[in-house]
PDB file of C-alpha atoms in Angstrom:
ATOM      1  CA  SER A   1      12.600  -1.119 -20.104  1.00 78.00           C
ATOM      2  CA  GLN A   2      16.526  -1.408 -19.964  1.00 77.00           C
ATOM      3  CA  LYS A   3      17.580  -4.310 -17.887  1.00 86.00           C
ATOM      4  CA  ILE A   4      21.181  -5.715 -16.048  1.00 91.00           C
ATOM      5  CA  GLU A   5      21.538  -8.421 -14.231  1.00 92.00           C
ATOM      6  CA  GLN A   6      24.523  -9.838 -12.492  1.00 94.00           C
ATOM      7  CA  ASN A   7      24.789 -12.918 -10.327  1.00 84.00           C
ATOM      8  CA  SER A   8      22.652 -12.324  -7.181  1.00 78.00           C
ATOM      9  CA  GLU A   9      24.578 -14.875  -5.294  1.00 86.00           C
ATOM     10  CA  ALA A  10      28.117 -14.732  -3.655  1.00 92.00           C
ATOM     11  CA  LEU A  11      30.684 -16.214  -5.466  1.00 95.00           C
ATOM     12  CA  ASN A  12      33.088 -18.223  -3.390  1.00 97.00           C
ATOM     13  CA  ILE A  13      36.785 -19.391  -4.717  1.00 96.00           C
ATOM     14  CA  GLN A  14      40.134 -20.415  -3.431  1.00 97.00           C
ATOM     15  CA  GLU A  15      42.951 -17.870  -2.929  1.00 98.00           C
ATOM     16  CA  GLY A  16      44.872 -18.358  -6.452  1.00 98.00           C
ATOM     17  CA  LYS A  17      41.955 -19.457  -8.574  1.00 98.00           C
ATOM     18  CA  THR A  18      40.514 -17.123 -11.264  1.00 98.00           C
ATOM     19  CA  ALA A  19      37.418 -15.477 -10.525  1.00 97.00           C
ATOM     20  CA  THR A  20      34.564 -14.832 -13.263  1.00 97.00           C
ATOM     21  CA  LEU A  21      31.662 -12.339 -12.729  1.00 97.00           C
ATOM     22  CA  THR A  22      28.989 -12.333 -15.220  1.00 97.00           C
ATOM     23  CA  CYS A  23      27.037  -9.436 -16.273  1.00 97.00           C
ATOM     24  CA  ASN A  24      24.107  -9.615 -18.763  1.00 96.00           C
ATOM     25  CA  TYR A  25      22.079  -7.148 -20.407  1.00 95.00           C
ATOM     26  CA  THR A  26      18.347  -6.506 -22.229  1.00 91.00           C
ATOM     27  CA  ASN A  27      16.511  -4.107 -24.062  1.00 87.00           C
ATOM     28  CA  TYR A  28      20.009  -2.121 -24.388  1.00 85.00           C
ATOM     29  CA  SER A  29      22.805  -1.419 -26.992  1.00 86.00           C
ATOM     30  CA  PRO A  30      25.466   0.556 -24.853  1.00 88.00           C
ATOM     31  CA  ALA A  31      28.646   2.326 -25.975  1.00 89.00           C
ATOM     32  CA  TYR A  32      30.479   1.415 -23.096  1.00 92.00           C
ATOM     33  CA  LEU A  33      30.552  -0.926 -20.066  1.00 93.00           C
ATOM     34  CA  GLN A  34      32.371  -0.557 -16.814  1.00 95.00           C
ATOM     35  CA  TRP A  35      33.148  -2.065 -13.612  1.00 97.00           C
ATOM     36  CA  TYR A  36      33.652  -0.831 -10.464  1.00 98.00           C
ATOM     37  CA  ARG A  37      34.553  -2.456  -6.953  1.00 98.00           C
ATOM     38  CA  GLN A  38      32.571  -1.862  -3.748  1.00 97.00           C
ATOM     39  CA  ASP A  39      33.969  -2.817  -0.113  1.00 97.00           C
ATOM     40  CA  PRO A  40      31.178  -2.788   2.520  1.00 94.00           C
ATOM     41  CA  GLY A  41      30.038   0.778   3.961  1.00 94.00           C
ATOM     42  CA  ARG A  42      32.114   2.315   1.345  1.00 96.00           C
ATOM     43  CA  GLY A  43      31.770   4.003  -2.172  1.00 97.00           C
ATOM     44  CA  PRO A  44      32.288   2.105  -5.508  1.00 97.00           C
ATOM     45  CA  VAL A  45      35.729   2.460  -6.919  1.00 98.00           C
ATOM     46  CA  PHE A  46      36.180   2.732 -10.962  1.00 97.00           C
ATOM     47  CA  LEU A  47      38.021  -0.086 -12.304  1.00 97.00           C
ATOM     48  CA  LEU A  48      37.728  -0.884 -16.030  1.00 96.00           C
ATOM     49  CA  LEU A  49      36.052   0.753 -18.978  1.00 95.00           C
ATOM     50  CA  ILE A  50      35.482  -1.310 -22.131  1.00 95.00           C
ATOM     51  CA  ARG A  51      33.400   0.285 -25.727  1.00 93.00           C
ATOM     52  CA  GLU A  52      31.528  -1.507 -27.355  1.00 91.00           C
ATOM     53  CA  ASN A  53      34.126  -1.844 -30.548  1.00 92.00           C
ATOM     54  CA  GLU A  54      36.720  -3.460 -27.982  1.00 94.00           C
ATOM     55  CA  LYS A  55      36.423  -7.005 -27.021  1.00 90.00           C
ATOM     56  CA  GLU A  56      39.139  -7.302 -24.338  1.00 96.00           C
ATOM     57  CA  LYS A  57      40.699  -5.044 -22.033  1.00 97.00           C
ATOM     58  CA  ARG A  58      43.384  -5.762 -19.283  1.00 97.00           C
ATOM     59  CA  LYS A  59      44.810  -4.244 -16.402  1.00 96.00           C
ATOM     60  CA  GLU A  60      47.156  -5.911 -14.379  1.00 97.00           C
ATOM     61  CA  ARG A  61      45.107  -9.224 -12.931  1.00 98.00           C
ATOM     62  CA  LEU A  62      42.112  -7.540 -14.382  1.00 98.00           C
ATOM     63  CA  LYS A  63      40.558  -8.990 -17.755  1.00 98.00           C
ATOM     64  CA  VAL A  64      37.194  -7.519 -18.998  1.00 98.00           C
ATOM     65  CA  THR A  65      35.575  -8.891 -22.298  1.00 97.00           C
ATOM     66  CA  PHE A  66      32.463  -7.058 -23.821  1.00 96.00           C
ATOM     67  CA  ASP A  67      30.187  -9.909 -26.104  1.00 94.00           C
ATOM     68  CA  THR A  68      27.688  -7.232 -27.871  1.00 92.00           C
ATOM     69  CA  THR A  69      25.962 -10.007 -29.729  1.00 93.00           C
ATOM     70  CA  LEU A  70      25.327 -11.850 -26.688  1.00 95.00           C
ATOM     71  CA  LYS A  71      24.644  -8.657 -24.470  1.00 94.00           C
ATOM     72  CA  GLN A  72      27.018  -9.936 -21.901  1.00 96.00           C
ATOM     73  CA  SER A  73      30.479  -9.004 -20.018  1.00 96.00           C
ATOM     74  CA  LEU A  74      32.803 -10.952 -18.184  1.00 97.00           C
ATOM     75  CA  PHE A  75      34.770  -9.972 -15.526  1.00 98.00           C
ATOM     76  CA  HIS A  76      38.274 -11.982 -14.873  1.00 98.00           C
ATOM     77  CA  ILE A  77      40.190 -11.772 -11.944  1.00 98.00           C
ATOM     78  CA  THR A  78      43.088 -14.034 -12.262  1.00 98.00           C
ATOM     79  CA  ALA A  79      45.711 -15.188  -8.827  1.00 98.00           C
ATOM     80  CA  SER A  80      42.960 -14.317  -6.838  1.00 98.00           C
ATOM     81  CA  GLN A  81      43.854 -12.960  -3.287  1.00 98.00           C
ATOM     82  CA  PRO A  82      41.297 -12.342  -0.030  1.00 98.00           C
ATOM     83  CA  ALA A  83      42.233  -8.801  -0.446  1.00 98.00           C
ATOM     84  CA  ASP A  84      39.828  -9.325  -3.789  1.00 98.00           C
ATOM     85  CA  SER A  85      37.187 -10.033  -1.559  1.00 98.00           C
ATOM     86  CA  ALA A  86      34.287  -7.280  -2.207  1.00 98.00           C
ATOM     87  CA  THR A  87      31.368  -6.712  -4.298  1.00 97.00           C
ATOM     88  CA  TYR A  88      31.786  -6.040  -8.211  1.00 98.00           C
ATOM     89  CA  LEU A  89      29.505  -3.732  -9.948  1.00 97.00           C
ATOM     90  CA  CYS A  90      28.813  -3.577 -13.584  1.00 96.00           C
ATOM     91  CA  VAL A  91      27.701  -0.285 -15.161  1.00 95.00           C
ATOM     92  CA  LEU A  92      26.361   0.393 -18.503  1.00 92.00           C
ATOM     93  CA  GLY A  93      26.413   3.862 -20.222  1.00 88.00           C
ATOM     94  CA  GLY A  94      25.914   5.573 -23.749  1.00 82.00           C
ATOM     95  CA  GLY A  95      24.476   4.405 -26.785  1.00 70.00           C
ATOM     96  CA  SER A  96      21.272   5.468 -28.937  1.00 62.00           C
ATOM     97  CA  SER A  97      18.704   4.488 -26.443  1.00 56.00           C
ATOM     98  CA  ASN A  98      20.194   5.974 -23.470  1.00 55.00           C
ATOM     99  CA  THR A  99      19.551   9.680 -22.061  1.00 62.00           C
ATOM    100  CA  GLY A 100      23.157   9.616 -20.874  1.00 67.00           C
ATOM    101  CA  LYS A 101      22.242   8.251 -17.383  1.00 80.00           C
ATOM    102  CA  LEU A 102      24.728   5.165 -16.363  1.00 89.00           C
ATOM    103  CA  ILE A 103      22.504   1.858 -15.300  1.00 91.00           C
ATOM    104  CA  PHE A 104      24.141   0.074 -12.320  1.00 93.00           C
ATOM    105  CA  GLY A 105      24.168  -3.585 -11.684  1.00 94.00           C
ATOM    106  CA  GLN A 106      23.335  -4.790  -8.328  1.00 94.00           C
ATOM    107  CA  GLY A 107      26.300  -6.442  -7.995  1.00 95.00           C
ATOM    108  CA  THR A 108      28.023  -9.737  -7.521  1.00 96.00           C
ATOM    109  CA  THR A 109      29.953 -10.478  -4.084  1.00 97.00           C
ATOM    110  CA  LEU A 110      33.135 -12.393  -4.360  1.00 97.00           C
ATOM    111  CA  GLN A 111      34.486 -14.147  -1.377  1.00 97.00           C
ATOM    112  CA  VAL A 112      38.304 -15.345  -1.654  1.00 98.00           C
ATOM    113  CA  LYS A 113      38.978 -18.009   0.831  1.00 97.00           C
ATOM    114  CA  PRO A 114      42.749 -18.388   1.975  1.00 95.00           C
TER     115      PRO A 114
ATOM    116  CA  ASP B   1      44.613  14.162  -2.042  1.00 65.00           C
ATOM    117  CA  GLY B   2      41.907  15.289  -4.312  1.00 74.00           C
ATOM    118  CA  GLY B   3      38.430  13.328  -3.786  1.00 94.00           C
ATOM    119  CA  ILE B   4      34.706  13.728  -2.455  1.00 97.00           C
ATOM    120  CA  THR B   5      33.884  14.246   0.957  1.00 97.00           C
ATOM    121  CA  GLN B   6      30.486  13.012   2.001  1.00 98.00           C
ATOM    122  CA  SER B   7      29.063  13.825   5.863  1.00 97.00           C
ATOM    123  CA  PRO B   8      27.507  13.353   7.826  1.00 96.00           C
ATOM    124  CA  LYS B   9      28.477   9.256   7.591  1.00 96.00           C
ATOM    125  CA  TYR B  10      25.686   7.941   9.605  1.00 96.00           C
ATOM    126  CA  LEU B  11      22.599  10.089  10.324  1.00 94.00           C
ATOM    127  CA  PHE B  12      19.226   9.312  12.186  1.00 93.00           C
ATOM    128  CA  ARG B  13      16.311  11.167  11.472  1.00 90.00           C
ATOM    129  CA  LYS B  14      12.991  10.816  13.019  1.00 90.00           C
ATOM    130  CA  GLU B  15       9.754  11.102  11.042  1.00 86.00           C
ATOM    131  CA  GLY B  16       8.501  14.365   9.671  1.00 87.00           C
ATOM    132  CA  GLN B  17      12.257  15.603   9.766  1.00 91.00           C
ATOM    133  CA  ASN B  18      14.081  17.133   7.060  1.00 94.00           C
ATOM    134  CA  VAL B  19      17.912  16.449   6.890  1.00 95.00           C
ATOM    135  CA  THR B  20      20.490  17.467   4.430  1.00 97.00           C
ATOM    136  CA  LEU B  21      23.716  15.159   3.240  1.00 98.00           C
ATOM    137  CA  SER B  22      26.704  17.554   2.400  1.00 98.00           C
ATOM    138  CA  CYS B  23      28.845  16.467  -0.395  1.00 98.00           C
ATOM    139  CA  GLU B  24      32.144  18.451  -0.988  1.00 98.00           C
ATOM    140  CA  GLN B  25      34.550  17.448  -4.265  1.00 97.00           C
ATOM    141  CA  ASN B  26      38.181  19.214  -4.525  1.00 96.00           C
ATOM    142  CA  LEU B  27      38.553  17.335  -7.894  1.00 95.00           C
ATOM    143  CA  ASN B  28      37.561  20.475  -9.882  1.00 94.00           C
ATOM    144  CA  HIS B  29      34.650  17.981 -11.238  1.00 94.00           C
ATOM    145  CA  ASP B  30      32.237  19.695 -13.556  1.00 93.00           C
ATOM    146  CA  ALA B  31      29.216  16.972 -12.928  1.00 93.00           C
ATOM    147  CA  MET B  32      28.067  15.763  -9.793  1.00 95.00           C
ATOM    148  CA  TYR B  33      25.586  13.237  -8.706  1.00 96.00           C
ATOM    149  CA  TRP B  34      23.406  11.884  -5.844  1.00 98.00           C
ATOM    150  CA  TYR B  35      22.420   8.113  -5.773  1.00 98.00           C
ATOM    151  CA  ARG B  36      20.925   5.984  -3.444  1.00 98.00           C
ATOM    152  CA  GLN B  37      21.506   2.416  -3.018  1.00 97.00           C
ATOM    153  CA  ASP B  38      19.172  -0.227  -1.334  1.00 95.00           C
ATOM    154  CA  PRO B  39      20.203  -3.674  -0.676  1.00 89.00           C
ATOM    155  CA  GLY B  40      20.162  -6.086  -3.691  1.00 84.00           C
ATOM    156  CA  GLN B  41      19.308  -3.252  -5.928  1.00 88.00           C
ATOM    157  CA  GLY B  42      21.590  -1.420  -8.102  1.00 89.00           C
ATOM    158  CA  LEU B  43      21.997   2.208  -7.410  1.00 94.00           C
ATOM    159  CA  ARG B  44      19.856   4.439  -8.082  1.00 96.00           C
ATOM    160  CA  LEU B  45      20.071   8.149  -9.268  1.00 95.00           C
ATOM    161  CA  ILE B  46      18.129  11.161  -7.394  1.00 97.00           C
ATOM    162  CA  TYR B  47      19.537  13.943  -8.744  1.00 97.00           C
ATOM    163  CA  TYR B  48      22.627  15.374 -10.814  1.00 94.00           C
ATOM    164  CA  SER B  49      24.104  18.752 -11.924  1.00 95.00           C
ATOM    165  CA  GLN B  50      26.406  19.150 -14.661  1.00 92.00           C
ATOM    166  CA  ILE B  51      27.188  22.830 -13.940  1.00 93.00           C
ATOM    167  CA  VAL B  52      26.688  25.340 -11.173  1.00 95.00           C
ATOM    168  CA  ASN B  53      23.259  26.716 -10.896  1.00 96.00           C
ATOM    169  CA  ASP B  54      21.756  24.114 -12.838  1.00 95.00           C
ATOM    170  CA  PHE B  55      20.470  20.336 -12.270  1.00 96.00           C
ATOM    171  CA  GLN B  56      18.221  17.744 -13.236  1.00 95.00           C
ATOM    172  CA  LYS B  57      15.846  14.935 -11.692  1.00 96.00           C
ATOM    173  CA  GLY B  58      16.973  11.520 -12.054  1.00 94.00           C
ATOM    174  CA  ASP B  59      14.997   8.383 -11.746  1.00 93.00           C
ATOM    175  CA  ILE B  60      13.826   8.912  -8.133  1.00 96.00           C
ATOM    176  CA  ALA B  61      13.823  12.607  -7.261  1.00 97.00           C
ATOM    177  CA  GLU B  62      10.420  12.896  -5.454  1.00 96.00           C
ATOM    178  CA  GLY B  63      10.864  13.820  -1.689  1.00 96.00           C
ATOM    179  CA  TYR B  64      14.524  14.965  -2.340  1.00 97.00           C
ATOM    180  CA  SER B  65      16.111  18.531  -3.120  1.00 98.00           C
ATOM    181  CA  VAL B  66      19.368  19.675  -4.426  1.00 98.00           C
ATOM    182  CA  SER B  67      21.483  22.906  -4.934  1.00 98.00           C
ATOM    183  CA  ARG B  68      24.425  23.634  -7.038  1.00 98.00           C
ATOM    184  CA  GLU B  69      25.787  27.348  -5.819  1.00 97.00           C
ATOM    185  CA  LYS B  70      29.312  26.193  -5.989  1.00 97.00           C
ATOM    186  CA  LYS B  71      31.393  23.736  -8.249  1.00 97.00           C
ATOM    187  CA  GLU B  72      32.660  21.989  -5.456  1.00 97.00           C
ATOM    188  CA  SER B  73      29.536  21.336  -3.181  1.00 98.00           C
ATOM    189  CA  PHE B  74      26.303  19.516  -3.977  1.00 98.00           C
ATOM    190  CA  PRO B  75      23.893  19.027  -0.847  1.00 98.00           C
ATOM    191  CA  LEU B  76      21.103  16.797  -0.441  1.00 98.00           C
ATOM    192  CA  THR B  77      17.899  17.376   1.153  1.00 97.00           C
ATOM    193  CA  VAL B  78      15.890  14.390   2.126  1.00 96.00           C
ATOM    194  CA  THR B  79      12.571  16.016   2.969  1.00 94.00           C
ATOM    195  CA  SER B  80       9.433  14.399   4.986  1.00 90.00           C
ATOM    196  CA  ALA B  81       8.017  13.814   1.840  1.00 88.00           C
ATOM    197  CA  GLN B  82      10.070  11.164   1.128  1.00 90.00           C
ATOM    198  CA  LYS B  83       8.256   8.406   2.325  1.00 88.00           C
ATOM    199  CA  ASN B  84      11.309   5.674   2.668  1.00 91.00           C
ATOM    200  CA  PRO B  85      14.279   7.360   3.219  1.00 93.00           C
ATOM    201  CA  THR B  86      16.466   4.641   5.095  1.00 95.00           C
ATOM    202  CA  ALA B  87      19.143   3.927   2.691  1.00 96.00           C
ATOM    203  CA  PHE B  88      22.709   4.237   1.790  1.00 97.00           C
ATOM    204  CA  TYR B  89      23.413   7.968  -0.081  1.00 98.00           C
ATOM    205  CA  LEU B  90      26.308   8.151  -2.526  1.00 98.00           C
ATOM    206  CA  CYS B  91      27.555  10.998  -4.152  1.00 98.00           C
ATOM    207  CA  ALA B  92      29.706  11.308  -7.170  1.00 97.00           C
ATOM    208  CA  SER B  93      31.386  13.378  -9.536  1.00 96.00           C
ATOM    209  CA  SER B  94      32.731  13.170 -13.133  1.00 93.00           C
ATOM    210  CA  LEU B  95      34.872  15.337 -15.119  1.00 86.00           C
ATOM    211  CA  GLY B  96      32.993  17.320 -17.996  1.00 69.00           C
ATOM    212  CA  GLY B  97      31.221  14.423 -20.173  1.00 63.00           C
ATOM    213  CA  ALA B  98      33.339  11.669 -19.477  1.00 62.00           C
ATOM    214  CA  ASN B  99      31.163   9.024 -17.267  1.00 80.00           C
ATOM    215  CA  VAL B 100      33.591   7.817 -15.210  1.00 92.00           C
ATOM    216  CA  LEU B 101      32.339   8.353 -11.642  1.00 95.00           C
ATOM    217  CA  THR B 102      34.220   9.200  -8.292  1.00 96.00           C
ATOM    218  CA  PHE B 103      32.525   8.285  -5.358  1.00 97.00           C
ATOM    219  CA  GLY B 104      32.540   9.768  -1.817  1.00 98.00           C
ATOM    220  CA  ALA B 105      32.215   7.143   0.964  1.00 97.00           C
ATOM    221  CA  GLY B 106      28.417   7.269   1.452  1.00 97.00           C
ATOM    222  CA  SER B 107      26.195   8.626   3.647  1.00 97.00           C
ATOM    223  CA  ARG B 108      23.777   5.886   5.836  1.00 97.00           C
ATOM    224  CA  LEU B 109      20.113   7.444   5.996  1.00 96.00           C
ATOM    225  CA  THR B 110      18.283   5.186   9.349  1.00 95.00           C
ATOM    226  CA  VAL B 111      14.543   6.761   9.936  1.00 90.00           C
ATOM    227  CA  LEU B 112      13.569   5.783  13.762  1.00 85.00           C
TER     228      LEU B 112
END
């Protein structure tokens, strides 16, 4: 079955450093991959979408890579700030083996310390 | 401002009761979704609707029901048949065939 894994352990980093979150998947060839941010007790908020033919995408301090050979996406936040502390969700979609539904990872919690 | 409104934010239910969670959107989105979120797990799809008066079961539809009588509204009923209903419920919408989701703030249901 299709499986998506994010680091279940929280990531703790110092303010100003680059945070790197990992998303790995198996038994699936998605057409695109999305990242969402979720704050405690709130709904997720869309951040970035990257397609299978794109290697990298940037938005302000955010950068996402998508390696379809390794079946992995990396999500980077540069010059991290305490306000970046949240849970980040990796989401897969599209692809020939998918019914059109999105597949959500369990999320990685990022804590940025001042 | 456009968005999705879920209510209530917190809901308590006694065993054997049905409860209905409200979801309203003013984004003019065609598709609407209900997800369930449990600690340590990814969001799981309960029901979705791509057009008014039509909806499909997701991966965990048992014990839930929905209706889509208006484009703006997609209420979810958690019935007494749902054996483990305590969870955080999220409503979302998307425009046409796009799969970028806009989420509501969520409703937390607790069974007493």
